[in-house]
mmCIF file of C-alpha atoms in Angstrom:
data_model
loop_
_atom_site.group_PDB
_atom_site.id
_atom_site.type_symbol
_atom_site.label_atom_id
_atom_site.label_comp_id
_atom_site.label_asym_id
_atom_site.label_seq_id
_atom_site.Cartn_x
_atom_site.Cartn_y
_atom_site.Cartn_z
ATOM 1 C CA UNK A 1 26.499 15.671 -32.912
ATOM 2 C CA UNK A 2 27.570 18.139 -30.494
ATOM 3 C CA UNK A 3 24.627 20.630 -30.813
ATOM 4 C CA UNK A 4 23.578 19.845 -27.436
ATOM 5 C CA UNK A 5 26.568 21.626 -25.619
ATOM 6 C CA UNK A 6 26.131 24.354 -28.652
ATOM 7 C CA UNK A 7 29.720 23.232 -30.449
ATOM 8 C CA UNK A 8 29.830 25.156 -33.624
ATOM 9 C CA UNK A 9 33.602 24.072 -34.919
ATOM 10 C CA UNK A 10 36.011 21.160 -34.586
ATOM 11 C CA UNK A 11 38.633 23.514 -32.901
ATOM 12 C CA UNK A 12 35.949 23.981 -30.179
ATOM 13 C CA UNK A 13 35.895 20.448 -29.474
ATOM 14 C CA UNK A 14 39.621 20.198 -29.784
ATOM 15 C CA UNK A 15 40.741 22.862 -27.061
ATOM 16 C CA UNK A 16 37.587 23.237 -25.156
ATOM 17 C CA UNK A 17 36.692 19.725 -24.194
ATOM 18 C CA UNK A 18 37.644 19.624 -20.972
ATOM 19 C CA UNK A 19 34.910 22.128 -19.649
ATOM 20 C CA UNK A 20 31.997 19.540 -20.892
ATOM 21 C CA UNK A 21 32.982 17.060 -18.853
ATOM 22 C CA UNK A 22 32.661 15.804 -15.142
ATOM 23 C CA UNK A 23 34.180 13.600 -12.700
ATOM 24 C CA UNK A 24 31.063 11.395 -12.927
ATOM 25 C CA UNK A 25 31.206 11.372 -17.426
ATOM 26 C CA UNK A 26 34.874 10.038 -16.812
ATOM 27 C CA UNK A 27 33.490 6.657 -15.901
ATOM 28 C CA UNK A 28 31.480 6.201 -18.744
ATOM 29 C CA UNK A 29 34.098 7.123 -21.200
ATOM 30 C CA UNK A 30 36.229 4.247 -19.639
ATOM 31 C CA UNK A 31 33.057 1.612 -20.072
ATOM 32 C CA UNK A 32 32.835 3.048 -24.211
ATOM 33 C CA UNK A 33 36.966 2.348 -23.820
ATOM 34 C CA UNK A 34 36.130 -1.618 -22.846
ATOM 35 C CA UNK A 35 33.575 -1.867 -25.170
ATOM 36 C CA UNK A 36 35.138 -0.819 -28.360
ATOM 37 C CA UNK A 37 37.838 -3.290 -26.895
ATOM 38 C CA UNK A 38 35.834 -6.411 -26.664
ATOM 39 C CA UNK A 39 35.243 -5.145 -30.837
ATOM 40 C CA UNK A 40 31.728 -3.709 -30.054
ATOM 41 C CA UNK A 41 30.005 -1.734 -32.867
ATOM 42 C CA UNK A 42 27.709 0.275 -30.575
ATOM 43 C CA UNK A 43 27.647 1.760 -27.149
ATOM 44 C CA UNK A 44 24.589 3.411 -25.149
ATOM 45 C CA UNK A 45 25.502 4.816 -21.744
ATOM 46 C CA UNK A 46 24.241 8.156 -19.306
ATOM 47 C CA UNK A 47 26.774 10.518 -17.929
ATOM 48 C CA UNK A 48 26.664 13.982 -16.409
ATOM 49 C CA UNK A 49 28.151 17.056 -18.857
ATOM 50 C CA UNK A 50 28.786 20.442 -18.563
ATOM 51 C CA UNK A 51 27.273 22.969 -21.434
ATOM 52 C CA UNK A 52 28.331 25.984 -22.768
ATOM 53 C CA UNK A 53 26.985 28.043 -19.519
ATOM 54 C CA UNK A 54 28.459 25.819 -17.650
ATOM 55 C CA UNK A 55 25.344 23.866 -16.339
ATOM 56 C CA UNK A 56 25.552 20.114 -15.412
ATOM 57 C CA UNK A 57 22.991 18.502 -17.813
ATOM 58 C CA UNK A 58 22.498 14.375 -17.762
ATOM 59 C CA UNK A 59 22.842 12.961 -21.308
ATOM 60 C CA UNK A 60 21.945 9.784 -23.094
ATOM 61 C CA UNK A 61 25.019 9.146 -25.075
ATOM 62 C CA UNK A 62 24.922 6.756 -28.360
ATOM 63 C CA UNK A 63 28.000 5.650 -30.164
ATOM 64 C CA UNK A 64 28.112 3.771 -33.214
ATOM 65 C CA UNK A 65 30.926 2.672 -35.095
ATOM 66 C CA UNK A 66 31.432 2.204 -38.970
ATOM 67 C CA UNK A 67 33.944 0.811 -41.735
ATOM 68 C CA UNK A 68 35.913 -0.991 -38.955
ATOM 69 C CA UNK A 69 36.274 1.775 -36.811
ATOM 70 C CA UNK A 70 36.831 4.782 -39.411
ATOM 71 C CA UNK A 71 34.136 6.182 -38.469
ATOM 72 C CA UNK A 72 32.305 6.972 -35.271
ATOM 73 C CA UNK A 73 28.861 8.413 -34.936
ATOM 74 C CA UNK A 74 28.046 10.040 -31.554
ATOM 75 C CA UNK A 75 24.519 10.813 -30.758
ATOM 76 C CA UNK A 76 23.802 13.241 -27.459
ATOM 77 C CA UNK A 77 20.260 13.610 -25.687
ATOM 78 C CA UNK A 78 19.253 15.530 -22.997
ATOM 79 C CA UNK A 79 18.015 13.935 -20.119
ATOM 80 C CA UNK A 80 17.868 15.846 -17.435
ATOM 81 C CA UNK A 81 14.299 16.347 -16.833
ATOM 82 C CA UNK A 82 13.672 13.068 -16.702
ATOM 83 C CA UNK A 83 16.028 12.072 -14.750
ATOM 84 C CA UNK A 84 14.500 14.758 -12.244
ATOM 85 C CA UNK A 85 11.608 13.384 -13.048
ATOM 86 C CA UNK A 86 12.401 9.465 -12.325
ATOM 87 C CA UNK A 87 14.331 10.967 -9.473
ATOM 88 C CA UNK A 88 10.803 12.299 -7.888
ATOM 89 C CA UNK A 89 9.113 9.189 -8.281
ATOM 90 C CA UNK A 90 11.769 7.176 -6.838
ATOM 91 C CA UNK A 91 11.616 9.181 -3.651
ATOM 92 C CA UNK A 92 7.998 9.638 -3.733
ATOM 93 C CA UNK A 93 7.783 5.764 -3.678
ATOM 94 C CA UNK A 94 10.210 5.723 -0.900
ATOM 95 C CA UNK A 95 8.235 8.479 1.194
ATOM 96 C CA UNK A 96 5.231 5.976 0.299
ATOM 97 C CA UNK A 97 6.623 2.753 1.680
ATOM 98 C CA UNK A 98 7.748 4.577 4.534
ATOM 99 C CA UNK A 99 4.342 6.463 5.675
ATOM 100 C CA UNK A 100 3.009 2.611 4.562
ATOM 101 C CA UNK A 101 5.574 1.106 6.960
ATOM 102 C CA UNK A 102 4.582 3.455 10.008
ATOM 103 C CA UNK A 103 0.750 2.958 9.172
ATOM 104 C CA UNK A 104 1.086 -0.679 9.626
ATOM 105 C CA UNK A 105 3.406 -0.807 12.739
ATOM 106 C CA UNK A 106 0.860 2.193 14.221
ATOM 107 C CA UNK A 107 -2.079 -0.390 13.514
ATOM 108 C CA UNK A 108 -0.584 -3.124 15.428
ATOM 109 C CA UNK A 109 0.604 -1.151 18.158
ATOM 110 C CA UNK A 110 -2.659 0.418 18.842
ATOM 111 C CA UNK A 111 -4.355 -2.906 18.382
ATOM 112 C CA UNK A 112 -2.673 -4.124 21.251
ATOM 113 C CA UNK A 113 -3.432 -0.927 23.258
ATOM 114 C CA UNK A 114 -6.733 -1.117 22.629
ATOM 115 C CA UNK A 115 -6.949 -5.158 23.381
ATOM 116 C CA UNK A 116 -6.034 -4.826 27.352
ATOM 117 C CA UNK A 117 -8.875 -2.284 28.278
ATOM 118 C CA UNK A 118 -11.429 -4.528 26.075
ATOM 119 C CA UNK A 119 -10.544 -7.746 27.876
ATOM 120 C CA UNK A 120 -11.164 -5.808 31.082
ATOM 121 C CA UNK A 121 -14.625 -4.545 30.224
ATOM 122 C CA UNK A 122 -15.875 -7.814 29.155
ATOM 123 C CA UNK A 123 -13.667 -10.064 32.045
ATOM 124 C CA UNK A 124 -15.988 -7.112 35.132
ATOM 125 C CA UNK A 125 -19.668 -7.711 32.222
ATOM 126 C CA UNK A 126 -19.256 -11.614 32.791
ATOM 127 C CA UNK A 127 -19.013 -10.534 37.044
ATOM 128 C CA UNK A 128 -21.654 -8.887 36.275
ATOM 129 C CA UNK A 129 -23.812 -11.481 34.397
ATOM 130 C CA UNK A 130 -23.528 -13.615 37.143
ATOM 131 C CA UNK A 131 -24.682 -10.892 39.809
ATOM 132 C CA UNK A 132 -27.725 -9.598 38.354
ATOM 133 C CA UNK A 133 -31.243 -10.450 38.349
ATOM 134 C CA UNK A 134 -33.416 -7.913 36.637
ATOM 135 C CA UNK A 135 -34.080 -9.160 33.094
ATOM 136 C CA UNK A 136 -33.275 -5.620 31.635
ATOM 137 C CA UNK A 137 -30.359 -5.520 33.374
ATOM 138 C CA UNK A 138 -29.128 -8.804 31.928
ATOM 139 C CA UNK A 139 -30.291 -8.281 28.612
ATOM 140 C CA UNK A 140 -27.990 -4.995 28.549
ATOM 141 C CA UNK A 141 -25.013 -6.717 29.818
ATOM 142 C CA UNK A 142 -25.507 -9.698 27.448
ATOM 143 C CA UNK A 143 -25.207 -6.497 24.647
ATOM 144 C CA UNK A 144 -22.020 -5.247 26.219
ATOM 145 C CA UNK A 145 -20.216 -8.293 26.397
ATOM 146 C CA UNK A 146 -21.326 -9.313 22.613
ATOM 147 C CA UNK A 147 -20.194 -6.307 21.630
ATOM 148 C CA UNK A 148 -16.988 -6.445 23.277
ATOM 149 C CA UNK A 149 -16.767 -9.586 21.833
ATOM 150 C CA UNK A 150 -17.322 -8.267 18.725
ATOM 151 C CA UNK A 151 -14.855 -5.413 18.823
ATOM 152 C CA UNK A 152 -12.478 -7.871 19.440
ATOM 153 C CA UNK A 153 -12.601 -9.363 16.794
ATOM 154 C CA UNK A 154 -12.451 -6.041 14.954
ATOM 155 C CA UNK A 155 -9.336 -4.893 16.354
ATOM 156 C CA UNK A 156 -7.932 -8.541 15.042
ATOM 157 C CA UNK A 157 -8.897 -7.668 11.882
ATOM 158 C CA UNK A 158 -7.315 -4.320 11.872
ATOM 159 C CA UNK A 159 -3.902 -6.720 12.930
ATOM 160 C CA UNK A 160 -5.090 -8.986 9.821
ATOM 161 C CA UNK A 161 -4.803 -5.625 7.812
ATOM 162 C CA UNK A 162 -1.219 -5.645 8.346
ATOM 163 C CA UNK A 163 -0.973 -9.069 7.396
ATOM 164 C CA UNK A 164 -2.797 -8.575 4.064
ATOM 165 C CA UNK A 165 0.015 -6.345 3.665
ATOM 166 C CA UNK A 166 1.920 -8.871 4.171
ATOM 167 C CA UNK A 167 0.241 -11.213 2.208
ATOM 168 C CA UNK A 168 0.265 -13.652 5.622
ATOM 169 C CA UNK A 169 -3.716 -13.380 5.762
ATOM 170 C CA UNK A 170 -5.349 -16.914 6.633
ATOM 171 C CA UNK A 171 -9.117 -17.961 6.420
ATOM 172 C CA UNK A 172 -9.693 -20.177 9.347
ATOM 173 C CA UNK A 173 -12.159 -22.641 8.459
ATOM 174 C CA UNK A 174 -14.277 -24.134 11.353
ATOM 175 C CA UNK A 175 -17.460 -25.933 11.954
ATOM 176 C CA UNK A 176 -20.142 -22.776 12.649
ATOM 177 C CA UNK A 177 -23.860 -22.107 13.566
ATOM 178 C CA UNK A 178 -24.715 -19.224 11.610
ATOM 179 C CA UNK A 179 -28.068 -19.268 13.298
ATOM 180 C CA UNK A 180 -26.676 -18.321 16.638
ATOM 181 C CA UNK A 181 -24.330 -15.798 14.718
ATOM 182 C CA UNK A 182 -27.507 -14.413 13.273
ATOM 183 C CA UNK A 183 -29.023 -13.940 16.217
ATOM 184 C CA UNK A 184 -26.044 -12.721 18.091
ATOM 185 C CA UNK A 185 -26.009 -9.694 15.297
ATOM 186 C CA UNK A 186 -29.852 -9.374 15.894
ATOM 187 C CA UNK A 187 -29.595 -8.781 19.314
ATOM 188 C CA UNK A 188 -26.705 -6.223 19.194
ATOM 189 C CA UNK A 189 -28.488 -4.157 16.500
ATOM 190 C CA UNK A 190 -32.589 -4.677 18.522
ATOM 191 C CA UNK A 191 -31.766 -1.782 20.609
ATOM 192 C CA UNK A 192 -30.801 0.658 17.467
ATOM 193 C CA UNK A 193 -33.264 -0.840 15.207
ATOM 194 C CA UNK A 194 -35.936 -0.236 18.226
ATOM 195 C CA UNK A 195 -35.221 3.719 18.435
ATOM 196 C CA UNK A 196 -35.717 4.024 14.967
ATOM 197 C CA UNK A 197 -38.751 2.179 14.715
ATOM 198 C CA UNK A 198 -37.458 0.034 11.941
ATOM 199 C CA UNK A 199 -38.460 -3.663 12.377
ATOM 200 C CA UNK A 200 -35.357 -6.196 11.839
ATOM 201 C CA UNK A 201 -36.520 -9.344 10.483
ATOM 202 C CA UNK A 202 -34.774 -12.544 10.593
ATOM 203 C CA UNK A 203 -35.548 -15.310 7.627
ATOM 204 C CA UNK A 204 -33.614 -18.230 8.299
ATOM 205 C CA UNK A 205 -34.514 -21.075 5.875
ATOM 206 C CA UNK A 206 -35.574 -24.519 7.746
ATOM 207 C CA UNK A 207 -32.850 -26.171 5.551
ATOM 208 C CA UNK A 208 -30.226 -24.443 6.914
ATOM 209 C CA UNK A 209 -27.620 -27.221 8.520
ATOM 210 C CA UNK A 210 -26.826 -26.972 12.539
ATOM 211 C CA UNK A 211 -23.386 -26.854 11.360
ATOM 212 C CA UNK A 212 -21.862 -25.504 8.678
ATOM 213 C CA UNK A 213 -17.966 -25.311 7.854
ATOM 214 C CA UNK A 214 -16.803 -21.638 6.834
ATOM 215 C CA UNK A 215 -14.458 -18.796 9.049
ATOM 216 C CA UNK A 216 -17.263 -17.580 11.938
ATOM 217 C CA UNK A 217 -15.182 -14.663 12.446
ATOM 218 C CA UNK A 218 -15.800 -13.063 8.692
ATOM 219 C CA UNK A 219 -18.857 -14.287 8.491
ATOM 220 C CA UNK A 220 -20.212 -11.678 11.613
ATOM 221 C CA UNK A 221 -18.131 -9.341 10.388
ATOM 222 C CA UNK A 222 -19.835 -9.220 6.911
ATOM 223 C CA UNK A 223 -23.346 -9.281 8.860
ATOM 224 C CA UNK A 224 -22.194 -6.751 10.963
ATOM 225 C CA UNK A 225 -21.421 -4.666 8.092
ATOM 226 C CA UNK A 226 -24.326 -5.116 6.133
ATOM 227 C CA UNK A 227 -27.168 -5.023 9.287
ATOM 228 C CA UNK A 228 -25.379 -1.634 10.343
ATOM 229 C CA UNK A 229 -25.299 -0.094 6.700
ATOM 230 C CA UNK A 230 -28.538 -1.096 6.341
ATOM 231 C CA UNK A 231 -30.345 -0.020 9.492
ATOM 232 C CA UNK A 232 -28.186 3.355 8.922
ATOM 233 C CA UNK A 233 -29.849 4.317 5.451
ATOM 234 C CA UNK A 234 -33.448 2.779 6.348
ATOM 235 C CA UNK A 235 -35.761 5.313 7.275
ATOM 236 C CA UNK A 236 -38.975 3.304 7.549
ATOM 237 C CA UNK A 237 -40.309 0.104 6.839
ATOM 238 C CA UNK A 238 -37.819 -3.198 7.739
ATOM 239 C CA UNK A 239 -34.380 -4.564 7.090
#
């Protein structure tokens, strides 16, 4: 059928043919060539045409043959919009692995960045630790260097984000004491809990073991979380 590139008679075909087709079509006119010579009885192949106002239009071309090749059926769809359309989404997924790309390297970059002036603040808190004697004074700069501690361990999960990426994530599993990780996230969330009057309550059951074998570094992390959501939407009463 030649209704797509509006072909009314045979003679039309016959002198005019040379206007519906492109550089690019030639090549797929030489692949129907090597099929119908390895004896095939049907060919399906895309090429780029010309129509009658002389607009390049993609086309799904079907060719089938019949009675021992006597007769030949062609079959011509447009394609075009969606091959504009598969066209977008192949370079929208291409602008998407590449804003995904700079994301990651941007989160390990800065990760390091923000590593060296961490290390410093808690490296001059331990000086510090070991120079002061006021119990208040301590008590804040036993905060600061937990939560330095803590932060770092944040900014090596924000590398582990990359990794997930990757799919290169490992759980370490170690020997732990969640009570002293308990009371590590107690005493970095006292001061906040404190200001807002909310009383933080710690219910550790006696059968808990000294030890037990899991990756310390989620674990606070999912503490953290859950104390600081918590304290955040309590009002009144206790967490």
């Amino acid at each position: 059928t030649m209704d797509l590139l509006k072909v009314e008679t045979k003679e039309q075909i016959i002198h005019g043919h040379n206007k519906f087709f492109t550089n690019e079509s030639m090549a797929l006119f030489k692949q129907v060539l090597i099929a119908f010579a390895e004896n095939k009885k049907k060919f399906t192949g895309e090429a780029v045409l010309r129509d009658t106002n002389n607009e390049r239009i993609n086309v799904l071309i079907r060719i089938f043959v019949f009675d021992n090749y006597r007769r030949v059926v062609v079959s011509m769809t447009n394609i075009t919009y969606r091959k504009q359309f598969e066209n977008q989404l192949i370079e929208a997924k291409k602008q998407a692995d590449e804003a995904n790309q700079l994301k990651s390297e941007f989160l390990a970059n800065m990760s390091h960045e923000i590593r060296t002036p961490m290390n410093a603040i808690i490296g001059f808190s331990d000086i510090l630790q070991n120079r002061l004697n006021d119990p208040e004074h301590l008590s804040f700069i036993n905060k600061i260097i937990l939560s330095g501690n803590n932060l770092l361990h944040l900014i090596n999960d924000i590398l582990d984000l990359s990794k997930i990426e990757a799919g290169k994530l490992n759980i370490k599993m170690e020997p732990t004491n969640l009570r002293a990780i308990i009371d590590e996230v107690a005493e970095i969330f006292s001061e906040k809990s404190e200001k807002k009057q909310i009383e933080l309550q710690k219910n550790i059951d006696d059968e808990l073991p000294d030890s037990v074998i899991l990756d310390p570094v989620r674990f606070r992390q999912v503490l953290l979380n859950l104390v600081g959501n918590a304290l955040k939407f309590t009002n009144e009463g206790s967490v």
